[in-house]
XYZ file of C-alpha atoms in Angstrom:
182
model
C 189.971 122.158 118.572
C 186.769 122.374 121.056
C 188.732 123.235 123.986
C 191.443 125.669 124.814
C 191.880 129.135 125.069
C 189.938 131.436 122.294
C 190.488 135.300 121.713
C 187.415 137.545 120.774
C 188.494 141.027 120.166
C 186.175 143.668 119.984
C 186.723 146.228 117.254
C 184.096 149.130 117.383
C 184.383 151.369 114.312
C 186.280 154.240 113.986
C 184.802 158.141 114.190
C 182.073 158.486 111.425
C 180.487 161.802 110.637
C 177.818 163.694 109.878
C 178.193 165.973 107.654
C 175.301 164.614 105.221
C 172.055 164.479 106.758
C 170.445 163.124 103.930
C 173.089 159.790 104.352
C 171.067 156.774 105.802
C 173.268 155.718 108.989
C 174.615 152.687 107.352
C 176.475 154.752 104.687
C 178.345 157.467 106.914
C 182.116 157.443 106.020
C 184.941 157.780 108.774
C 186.110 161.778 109.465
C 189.978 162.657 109.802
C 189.970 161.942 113.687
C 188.697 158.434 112.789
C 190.754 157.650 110.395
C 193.894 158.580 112.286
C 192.553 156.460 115.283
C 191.382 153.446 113.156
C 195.303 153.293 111.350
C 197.128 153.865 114.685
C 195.333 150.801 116.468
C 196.053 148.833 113.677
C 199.443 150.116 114.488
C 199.061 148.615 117.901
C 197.795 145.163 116.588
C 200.900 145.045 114.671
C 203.571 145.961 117.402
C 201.196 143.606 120.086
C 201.452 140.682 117.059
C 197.945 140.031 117.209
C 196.845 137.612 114.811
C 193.467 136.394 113.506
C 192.203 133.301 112.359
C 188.961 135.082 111.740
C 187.151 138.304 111.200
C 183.734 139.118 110.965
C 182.326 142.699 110.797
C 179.206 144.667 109.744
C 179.172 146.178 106.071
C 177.999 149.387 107.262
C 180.333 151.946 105.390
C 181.868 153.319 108.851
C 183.168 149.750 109.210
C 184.836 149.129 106.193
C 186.648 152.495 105.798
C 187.499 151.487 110.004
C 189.240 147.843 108.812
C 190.618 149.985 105.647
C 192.794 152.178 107.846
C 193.692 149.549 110.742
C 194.974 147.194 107.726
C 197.468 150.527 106.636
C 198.616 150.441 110.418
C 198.401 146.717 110.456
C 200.636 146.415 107.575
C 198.509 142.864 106.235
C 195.452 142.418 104.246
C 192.094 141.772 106.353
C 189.695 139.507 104.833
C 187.050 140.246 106.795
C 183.560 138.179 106.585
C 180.711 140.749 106.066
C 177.359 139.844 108.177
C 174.720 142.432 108.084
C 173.819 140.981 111.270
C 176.283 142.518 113.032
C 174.651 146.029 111.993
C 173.637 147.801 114.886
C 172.739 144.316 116.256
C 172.435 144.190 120.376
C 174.393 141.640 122.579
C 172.271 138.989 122.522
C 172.580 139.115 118.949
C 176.377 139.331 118.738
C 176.596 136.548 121.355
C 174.446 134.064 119.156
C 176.735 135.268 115.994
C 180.073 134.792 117.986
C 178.032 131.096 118.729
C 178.311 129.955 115.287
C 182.261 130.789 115.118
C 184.404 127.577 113.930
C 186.096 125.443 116.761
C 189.260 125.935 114.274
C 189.090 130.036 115.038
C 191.016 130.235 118.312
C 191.383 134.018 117.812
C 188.527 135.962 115.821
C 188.437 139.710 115.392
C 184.545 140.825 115.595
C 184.183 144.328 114.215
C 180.981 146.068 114.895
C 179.165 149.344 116.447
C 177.906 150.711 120.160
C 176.146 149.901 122.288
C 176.022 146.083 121.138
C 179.638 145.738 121.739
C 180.012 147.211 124.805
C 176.939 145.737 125.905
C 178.841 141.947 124.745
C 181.893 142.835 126.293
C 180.178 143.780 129.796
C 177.475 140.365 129.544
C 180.886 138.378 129.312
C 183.227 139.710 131.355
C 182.339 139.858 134.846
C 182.100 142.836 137.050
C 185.186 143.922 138.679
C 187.300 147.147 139.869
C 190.185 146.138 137.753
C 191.247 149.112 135.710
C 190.662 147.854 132.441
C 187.208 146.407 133.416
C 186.386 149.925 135.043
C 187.352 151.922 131.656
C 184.906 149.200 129.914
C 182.070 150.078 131.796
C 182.760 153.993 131.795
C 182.680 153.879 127.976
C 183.706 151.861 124.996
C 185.048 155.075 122.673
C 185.211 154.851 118.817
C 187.947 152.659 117.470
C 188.720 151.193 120.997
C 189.566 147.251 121.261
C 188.175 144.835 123.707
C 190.373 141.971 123.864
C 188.567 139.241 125.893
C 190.005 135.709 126.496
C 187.960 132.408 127.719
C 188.276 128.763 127.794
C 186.699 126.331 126.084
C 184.127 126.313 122.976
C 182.475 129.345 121.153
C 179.554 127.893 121.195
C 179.384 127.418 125.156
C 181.004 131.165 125.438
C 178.468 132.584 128.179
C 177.375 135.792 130.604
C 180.410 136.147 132.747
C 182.518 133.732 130.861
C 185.634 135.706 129.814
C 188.106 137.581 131.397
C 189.223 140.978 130.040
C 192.884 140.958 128.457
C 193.167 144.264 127.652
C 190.648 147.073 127.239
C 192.909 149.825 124.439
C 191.550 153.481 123.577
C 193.080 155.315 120.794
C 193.857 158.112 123.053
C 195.659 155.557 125.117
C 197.893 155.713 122.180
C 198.016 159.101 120.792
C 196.525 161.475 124.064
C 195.583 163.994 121.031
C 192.745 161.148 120.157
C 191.275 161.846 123.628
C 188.243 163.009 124.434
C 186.113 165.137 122.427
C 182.865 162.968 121.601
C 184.400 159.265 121.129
């Protein structure tokens, strides 16, 4: 399966907070609002019938408390594939991971943290004044998916390569998620 059409979705975690200074950043756990947001896009994923072949996500604390509450929305198990690369890693970073994905993923779920995702999403999909494209480049807000769709191999994924499917915001879902500090 080298050619074809492959989904990456972009997850970025869920509201974290910081209550404790004396956490490190890697341990902060997800507050109320991000928890709500994290279980009602998995919500979303359900009712869209998105399905993964793969996922891959940092083991930052935020992150796994963010895949806990989209699998309760979900309504399935996640199996995610923990890479401590993906840990406040930048683009280029994430691009080289996403890289070494399996020709037999068509459709991997990469869950990770800001500004490397947003930064991936905007290296890939090219400039445009489509809505979803324009949200993108406003801000990528906690919890919010990138779905991004390309032809082709991971490995040859490049800088304008993909197209954005669908660009979803929790308050896109639930307008009492919207904007306080995403």
């Amino acid at each position: 399966m080298t050619a074809g059409t492959k989904t990456l979705t972009l997850l970025r975690h869920a509201k974290s907070g910081w209550d404790d200074p004396a956490l490190r950043d890697y341990d902060r756990a997800l507050n109320a609002r991000g928890k709500r947001a994290a279980a009602l896009i998995g919500g979303y994923l359900r009712s869209g019938g998105a399905v993964f072949d793969h996922i891959i996500a940092s083991p930052a604390l935020r992150v796994v408390e963010t895949l806990a509450q989209v699998e309760t929305g979900y309504g399935r198990t996640l199996a995610p594939e923990w890479d401590r690369r993906i840990y406040l890693a930048s683009a280029v970073t994430l691009l080289d991971i996403v890289h070494e994905f399996s020709e037999d993923s068509a459709r991997v779920l990469l869950v990770g943290h800001n500004p490397g995702l947003e930064d991936l999403a905007m290296l890939l999909v090219p400039n445009s004044d489509e809505p979803a494209r324009v949200a993108l480049e406003a801000k990528y807000p906690t919890a919010t998916i990138a779905e991004l769709a390309f032809e082709g191999s991971w490995a040859d994924l490049a800088a304008g390569g993909a197209r954005l499917v669908r660009f979803v915001r929790p308050r896109d879902l639930d307008p009492a998620l919207g904007p306080e500090e995403d």
